[in-house]
Coordinates of C-alpha atoms in Angstrom, one line a residue:
X1 CA 11.5 41.3 113.8
X2 CA 7.6 41.8 113.8
X3 CA 5.4 39.3 114.3
X4 CA 2.8 38.4 111.5
X5 CA 5.8 38.7 109.5
X6 CA 7.0 35.7 107.5
X7 CA 10.9 35.1 106.8
X8 CA 11.4 34.7 103.3
X9 CA 13.8 32.1 101.9
X10 CA 14.6 31.4 98.3
X11 CA 13.7 27.7 97.4
X12 CA 17.4 27.0 97.2
X13 CA 18.2 27.5 100.2
X14 CA 15.8 25.2 101.8
X15 CA 16.2 22.6 99.2
X16 CA 15.1 18.7 100.9
X17 CA 17.4 17.3 98.2
X18 CA 21.1 16.5 98.4
X19 CA 21.5 18.4 95.5
X20 CA 24.3 22.0 95.2
X21 CA 23.5 25.3 93.9
X22 CA 25.7 28.2 92.7
X23 CA 25.4 31.2 91.3
X24 CA 21.7 32.1 93.8
X25 CA 20.0 28.3 92.7
X26 CA 20.4 28.9 89.0
X27 CA 22.8 26.2 88.7
X28 CA 21.8 22.9 90.2
X29 CA 24.4 19.9 90.7
X30 CA 24.1 16.1 92.8
X31 CA 26.0 16.1 95.8
X32 CA 29.1 14.7 94.5
X33 CA 29.2 17.2 92.2
X34 CA 33.4 17.1 92.7
X35 CA 33.8 14.4 90.3
X36 CA 33.0 17.0 87.9
X37 CA 36.3 17.7 87.7
X38 CA 37.8 14.4 87.4
X39 CA 36.3 14.2 84.3
X40 CA 36.6 17.4 82.9
X41 CA 40.1 16.3 83.6
X42 CA 39.9 12.9 82.3
X43 CA 39.0 14.6 79.1
X44 CA 41.0 17.6 78.7
X45 CA 44.2 15.8 79.7
X46 CA 44.2 13.6 76.9
X47 CA 43.3 16.1 74.2
X48 CA 45.5 19.2 75.1
X49 CA 48.3 16.5 74.9
X50 CA 47.5 15.6 71.4
X51 CA 46.6 19.0 70.5
X52 CA 50.6 19.8 71.8
X53 CA 51.8 16.7 69.6
X54 CA 49.8 18.7 66.7
X55 CA 51.6 22.2 67.7
X56 CA 55.1 20.2 67.9
X57 CA 54.5 18.5 64.2
X58 CA 53.4 22.0 62.6
X59 CA 56.2 23.6 63.8
X60 CA 58.3 21.0 62.5
X61 CA 56.9 21.2 59.7
X62 CA 57.4 24.5 59.3
X63 CA 61.2 24.5 60.0
X64 CA 61.5 22.7 57.0
X65 CA 59.5 24.6 54.5
X66 CA 57.1 21.9 54.7
X67 CA 53.8 22.3 54.1
X68 CA 51.2 22.5 57.1
X69 CA 48.1 23.1 55.6
X70 CA 46.5 19.4 56.3
X71 CA 47.4 20.1 59.9
X72 CA 45.6 23.1 60.9
X73 CA 42.3 20.6 60.1
X74 CA 43.3 18.1 62.5
X75 CA 44.1 20.4 65.5
X76 CA 40.8 22.3 64.8
X77 CA 38.6 19.4 64.7
X78 CA 40.3 18.1 67.8
X79 CA 39.8 21.6 69.9
X80 CA 35.8 21.9 68.7
X81 CA 35.5 17.9 69.6
X82 CA 37.3 19.0 73.3
X83 CA 34.8 22.1 73.8
X84 CA 31.4 20.2 72.9
X85 CA 32.2 17.4 74.8
X86 CA 32.8 19.4 78.0
X87 CA 29.8 21.4 77.4
X88 CA 27.7 18.7 76.8
X89 CA 29.2 17.7 80.4
X90 CA 28.4 21.0 81.8
X91 CA 24.8 20.7 80.7
X92 CA 23.7 17.2 81.8
X93 CA 25.1 17.7 85.3
X94 CA 24.6 21.8 85.8
X95 CA 20.7 20.9 84.9
X96 CA 17.6 20.0 86.6
X97 CA 17.2 16.1 85.6
X98 CA 12.9 16.9 86.3
X99 CA 12.5 16.8 90.1
X100 CA 9.5 16.1 91.0
X101 CA 8.0 18.3 93.3
X102 CA 7.3 16.9 96.5
X103 CA 3.7 17.0 98.5
X104 CA 3.7 19.6 101.6
X105 CA 1.2 16.7 103.0
X106 CA -0.2 13.3 102.8
X107 CA -3.3 12.2 99.7
X108 CA -7.0 13.5 100.9
X109 CA -8.6 10.9 102.8
X110 CA -10.6 9.3 100.3
X111 CA -7.6 8.1 99.1
X112 CA -6.5 6.2 102.2
X113 CA -7.4 3.0 103.8
X114 CA -7.8 2.0 107.2
X115 CA -6.3 -1.8 107.1
X116 CA -3.5 -3.5 108.7
X117 CA -2.2 -5.5 105.9
X118 CA 1.4 -5.7 104.9
X119 CA 1.0 -3.8 101.5
X120 CA 0.2 -1.0 103.7
X121 CA 2.1 1.5 105.2
X122 CA 2.4 4.9 107.6
X123 CA 2.3 8.0 106.1
X124 CA 3.8 10.4 108.4
X125 CA 3.6 10.9 112.2
X126 CA 0.8 13.8 111.3
X127 CA -1.3 11.2 110.7
X128 CA -0.3 7.7 112.8
X129 CA -3.4 5.7 111.9
X130 CA -4.1 6.2 108.4
X131 CA -2.4 4.7 105.7
X132 CA -1.2 3.4 102.1
X133 CA -1.5 1.2 99.4
X134 CA 1.6 0.6 98.4
X135 CA 1.4 0.6 94.8
X136 CA -1.7 1.8 92.5
X137 CA -2.4 1.2 89.2
X138 CA -2.2 3.6 85.9
X139 CA -3.0 3.4 83.0
X140 CA -0.3 4.2 80.5
X141 CA -1.2 3.7 76.2
X142 CA -4.1 1.2 77.3
X143 CA -1.8 -1.0 79.3
X144 CA -1.8 -1.3 83.3
X145 CA 1.3 0.7 85.1
X146 CA 2.3 0.1 88.9
X147 CA 3.4 3.5 90.6
X148 CA 4.7 2.8 93.8
X149 CA 4.0 6.0 97.0
X150 CA 7.1 7.5 98.2
X151 CA 7.1 7.7 101.9
X152 CA 9.5 10.8 101.2
X153 CA 7.8 13.0 98.8
X154 CA 4.6 11.6 99.9
X155 CA 3.1 11.2 97.2
X156 CA 2.1 8.1 94.4
X157 CA 5.0 8.3 91.7
X158 CA 4.4 9.3 88.1
X159 CA 5.2 6.9 85.2
X160 CA 8.6 6.4 85.2
X161 CA 9.5 8.1 87.6
X162 CA 11.8 6.8 90.8
X163 CA 13.2 8.2 93.8
X164 CA 17.2 8.5 93.3
X165 CA 18.8 7.6 96.9
X166 CA 21.7 9.9 96.2
X167 CA 20.1 13.6 95.3
X168 CA 17.0 12.7 97.9
X169 CA 15.0 13.2 94.7
X170 CA 12.0 11.5 92.6
X171 CA 12.8 11.8 89.0
X172 CA 10.6 12.0 86.3
X173 CA 11.9 9.1 83.6
X174 CA 14.5 8.6 85.7
X175 CA 17.7 6.7 84.2
X176 CA 20.0 6.5 86.4
X177 CA 22.5 8.3 88.4
X178 CA 25.4 8.8 86.8
X179 CA 28.5 9.0 89.3
X180 CA 30.8 11.1 86.5
X181 CA 28.9 13.9 85.6
X182 CA 27.5 13.7 89.5
X183 CA 23.7 14.1 88.6
X184 CA 21.0 12.1 88.4
X185 CA 19.9 11.6 84.8
X186 CA 15.8 12.2 83.8
X187 CA 13.7 13.4 81.1
X188 CA 15.4 17.3 81.4
X189 CA 19.4 16.3 80.9
X190 CA 19.5 12.6 78.8
X191 CA 19.5 14.5 75.6
X192 CA 23.0 16.0 76.7
X193 CA 23.9 12.7 78.8
X194 CA 24.0 10.7 75.5
X195 CA 25.1 13.9 73.5
X196 CA 28.0 13.8 76.4
X197 CA 28.7 9.8 76.1
X198 CA 28.8 10.3 71.8
X199 CA 31.3 13.0 71.5
X200 CA 33.5 11.2 73.6
X201 CA 33.4 8.0 72.0
X202 CA 33.9 10.3 69.0
X203 CA 37.3 12.1 70.5
X204 CA 38.7 9.0 72.0
X205 CA 39.1 7.2 68.7
X206 CA 39.6 10.5 66.5
X207 CA 42.9 11.0 69.1
X208 CA 43.3 7.2 68.7
X209 CA 43.6 7.5 64.8
X210 CA 45.5 10.6 64.7
X211 CA 48.5 9.0 67.1
X212 CA 48.5 6.4 65.2
X213 CA 49.2 9.0 61.9
X214 CA 51.9 10.2 63.9
X215 CA 54.1 6.8 64.9
X216 CA 53.3 5.9 61.2
X217 CA 54.4 8.8 59.3
X218 CA 57.9 9.4 61.6
X219 CA 60.9 8.8 60.2
X220 CA 62.6 5.1 60.6
X221 CA 60.6 2.3 61.3
X222 CA 56.8 1.7 62.8
X223 CA 59.4 0.0 65.9
X224 CA 61.6 2.7 66.6
X225 CA 58.8 5.0 65.9
X226 CA 56.7 3.6 69.0
X227 CA 60.0 3.2 71.2
X228 CA 61.1 7.4 71.2
X229 CA 57.1 9.1 70.7
X230 CA 55.8 8.2 74.2
X231 CA 53.5 10.8 74.2
X232 CA 51.3 9.3 71.2
X233 CA 52.1 5.7 73.1
X234 CA 50.2 7.0 75.6
X235 CA 47.6 8.8 73.8
X236 CA 47.3 5.2 72.1
X237 CA 47.2 3.2 74.9
X238 CA 44.8 5.7 76.8
X239 CA 42.0 6.5 74.4
X240 CA 41.9 2.4 73.1
X241 CA 40.7 1.6 76.9
X242 CA 38.8 4.8 77.2
X243 CA 36.5 3.8 73.4
X244 CA 35.1 0.4 75.5
X245 CA 34.1 2.3 77.6
X246 CA 32.0 5.4 77.1
X247 CA 32.0 3.4 73.1
X248 CA 30.0 0.4 75.1
X249 CA 27.6 3.0 77.3
X250 CA 27.2 4.7 73.9
X251 CA 26.0 1.5 72.0
X252 CA 24.0 0.7 74.7
X253 CA 22.2 3.4 75.2
X254 CA 21.5 3.6 71.8
X255 CA 19.5 0.6 72.4
X256 CA 17.5 2.3 75.1
X257 CA 16.9 4.9 72.8
X258 CA 15.3 2.4 70.2
X259 CA 13.8 0.8 72.1
X260 CA 12.2 4.1 74.6
X261 CA 13.9 2.6 77.8
X262 CA 15.7 3.5 80.7
X263 CA 18.5 1.7 82.1
X264 CA 16.8 1.6 85.0
X265 CA 13.7 -0.4 83.7
X266 CA 15.8 -2.4 81.6
X267 CA 17.3 -3.7 84.9
X268 CA 14.6 -3.5 86.6
X269 CA 11.6 -4.8 84.1
X270 CA 13.3 -7.2 81.7
X271 CA 10.9 -5.7 78.7
X272 CA 12.3 -8.8 76.5
X273 CA 10.0 -10.6 78.3
X274 CA 7.1 -8.7 78.3
X275 CA 5.0 -5.5 76.6
X276 CA 6.9 -2.6 76.7
X277 CA 3.9 0.4 77.1
X278 CA 6.4 3.4 75.6
X279 CA 7.4 1.3 72.7
X280 CA 6.5 3.6 69.9
X281 CA 8.7 2.5 67.1
X282 CA 12.2 3.1 66.7
X283 CA 11.6 6.5 64.5
X284 CA 9.4 8.2 67.1
X285 CA 11.4 7.0 69.9
X286 CA 14.1 8.3 68.4
X287 CA 12.4 11.6 67.9
X288 CA 10.7 11.3 71.3
X289 CA 14.6 11.8 72.7
X290 CA 16.2 14.5 70.8
X291 CA 13.8 16.4 68.9
X292 CA 10.7 17.0 71.4
X293 CA 10.5 19.6 73.5
X294 CA 12.5 19.7 76.5
X295 CA 9.7 20.0 79.5
X296 CA 10.2 22.8 81.4
X297 CA 11.7 22.8 85.5
X298 CA 9.0 21.9 88.0
X299 CA 10.9 24.3 89.8
X300 CA 11.6 27.6 90.7
X301 CA 14.7 27.8 92.5
X302 CA 15.2 31.0 93.4
X303 CA 11.6 31.9 94.1
X304 CA 10.9 33.1 97.5
X305 CA 9.1 30.5 100.3
X306 CA 7.6 31.1 103.7
X307 CA 8.9 29.9 106.4
X308 CA 5.8 27.7 107.1
X309 CA 5.7 26.3 104.0
X310 CA 9.8 25.4 105.2
X311 CA 8.1 23.6 108.2
X312 CA 5.7 21.5 106.0
X313 CA 8.3 20.6 103.4
X314 CA 10.0 18.8 106.4
X315 CA 11.3 15.7 105.2
X316 CA 9.9 12.4 106.0
X317 CA 12.1 9.9 107.9
X318 CA 10.1 6.1 109.0
X319 CA 13.3 5.7 110.9
X320 CA 12.7 9.1 113.3
X321 CA 8.7 8.5 112.9
X322 CA 9.5 5.6 114.6
X323 CA 12.2 6.5 117.1
X324 CA 9.7 9.0 118.3
X325 CA 7.0 6.8 119.0
X326 CA 5.8 6.6 122.7
X327 CA 7.2 2.8 124.3
X328 CA 3.6 2.4 125.0
X329 CA 2.4 2.5 121.7
X330 CA 5.1 0.4 120.1
X331 CA 4.8 -1.7 122.1
X332 CA 0.5 -1.9 121.9
X333 CA 1.4 -1.9 118.0
X334 CA 2.9 -5.1 118.0
X335 CA 1.1 -6.9 121.0
X336 CA -2.0 -6.8 119.7
X337 CA -0.4 -7.7 115.7
X338 CA 1.0 -10.9 116.8
X339 CA -0.7 -12.1 119.3
X340 CA -4.6 -10.4 118.9
X341 CA -5.0 -11.4 115.4
X342 CA -4.5 -15.2 116.5
X343 CA -7.0 -15.1 119.6
X344 CA -9.1 -12.8 119.1
X345 CA -8.1 -10.7 122.6
X346 CA -7.0 -8.0 123.2
X347 CA -3.4 -6.8 125.0
X348 CA -5.4 -6.2 128.5
X349 CA -7.5 -9.6 127.8
X350 CA -4.0 -11.4 126.8
X351 CA -2.5 -10.0 130.3
X352 CA -5.2 -11.3 132.5
X353 CA -5.5 -14.5 131.2
X354 CA -2.1 -15.2 132.2
X355 CA -1.2 -17.6 135.1
X356 CA 1.0 -16.4 137.4
X357 CA 0.4 -19.4 140.1
X358 CA 3.9 -21.4 138.8
X359 CA 5.9 -18.6 139.1
X360 CA 5.0 -17.6 142.7
X361 CA 5.8 -20.7 143.3
X362 CA 8.7 -20.5 142.4
X363 CA 10.0 -17.0 143.8
X364 CA 12.7 -17.6 146.4
X365 CA 12.8 -16.1 150.2
X366 CA 15.0 -12.9 149.3
X367 CA 11.8 -12.1 146.3
X368 CA 9.1 -12.4 149.1
X369 CA 11.1 -10.2 150.7
X370 CA 11.6 -7.8 148.4
X371 CA 8.0 -8.2 147.1
X372 CA 6.7 -6.9 151.0
X373 CA 8.9 -3.9 151.0
X374 CA 7.8 -2.8 147.7
X375 CA 4.4 -3.6 148.5
X376 CA 3.5 -0.5 150.3
X377 CA 4.9 1.3 146.8
X378 CA 2.9 0.4 144.3
X379 CA 0.3 1.9 142.4
X380 CA -3.8 1.6 142.4
X381 CA -3.8 -0.1 139.4
X382 CA -1.5 -2.6 140.9
X383 CA -3.6 -3.0 143.6
X384 CA -6.8 -3.6 141.7
X385 CA -4.9 -6.1 138.7
X386 CA -4.2 -8.2 141.5
X387 CA -7.9 -7.6 143.1
X388 CA -9.3 -9.1 140.1
X389 CA -6.7 -11.3 139.9
X390 CA -8.0 -13.2 143.1
X391 CA -11.5 -12.2 142.6
X392 CA -11.4 -14.4 139.8
X393 CA -9.6 -17.3 141.3
X394 CA -12.2 -17.5 143.9
X395 CA -15.2 -16.7 141.0
X396 CA -13.5 -20.4 140.0
X397 CA -13.2 -21.9 143.4
X398 CA -16.8 -21.7 144.0
X399 CA -17.4 -22.2 140.6
X400 CA -15.3 -25.5 141.1
X401 CA -17.3 -26.6 144.6
X402 CA -20.3 -25.7 143.2
X403 CA -20.0 -28.9 140.1
X404 CA -18.2 -31.1 142.8
X405 CA -21.7 -30.3 145.3
X406 CA -23.9 -31.1 142.4
X407 CA -22.3 -34.2 141.2
X408 CA -22.4 -35.6 144.7
X409 CA -26.5 -34.8 145.6
X410 CA -26.9 -37.0 141.8

């Protein structure tokens, strides 16, 4: 490789989040994308069983030379609902939910402060003495909203954005991380997520009602039909249990959309106790979710990035920073914070003012001999410290004798 020639890689190959990519960065999934297969199986399995049951009924009707026209629409609707459900599931889990680009360096110096306050935090190891306020106030629709500084992305999160600890990304209009779709739910996929859970609810109700019709129309009594039609029995129980989960989720998110909230905001801020700065009224809230243009992704995952840019996008880990900090620097910071604020003394002054007489008097013979053996190896700075201590003691003694003489002369 020639000198000066930078190695180039695509953005998805050096991505600092926990996401997984397919087809050369064209599809982006969360780190728990494997749960997508379980969700698809829980949808396709019962739906396939229902379609098989309808096909059995159609075949039986044809053998008895009865009309089968009403059963074909039932079969087609079941297939369409299943395909739509899988389609919305795929759209929700395979697209960028609205990831905020990370900063490659800390904010400008005019946004920083050199204050030792609990509300300040280290920025990163490149500027170990630079601190930033943890929150900042911004105006949203005439209301003051606090935004937090993200230590990982090195930026103040936009309003309604939050950092997902699972995907390790800041996401615009973060709702929650859904383990069933294996992806964060944000501004770019919330619409598809709601269509997914709504379609799942409709499919569950459809299978539940259709299975009951199959049992009721069977020959003999209903009890006899229940005891003999095991597939319909299973579908009734399964869809009844599932509809409480996805149906309850659908109703809850219907409420969130009508009040223009996210799941994160609903559990954290409780807008029922204070005014919601994002609420525009029911109609406009629904229009914002379903009829507004979905913003474009702020990332081109297939774009090439230079090796220098890759080094700049290293994640900021405060635990790692603390581990890399030298022991002396840690002691200086901790001791100065603990004692300096109360006494106004620096660490060297504190060490010089410590009384060592009591310790020396309590030392045993063995310790004295060890000390004597080690005297020849004492570093010069330790000797200087000992001489300074002796000098200080001599000055104190001289001052005491002078004071005593003055008293006697009086």
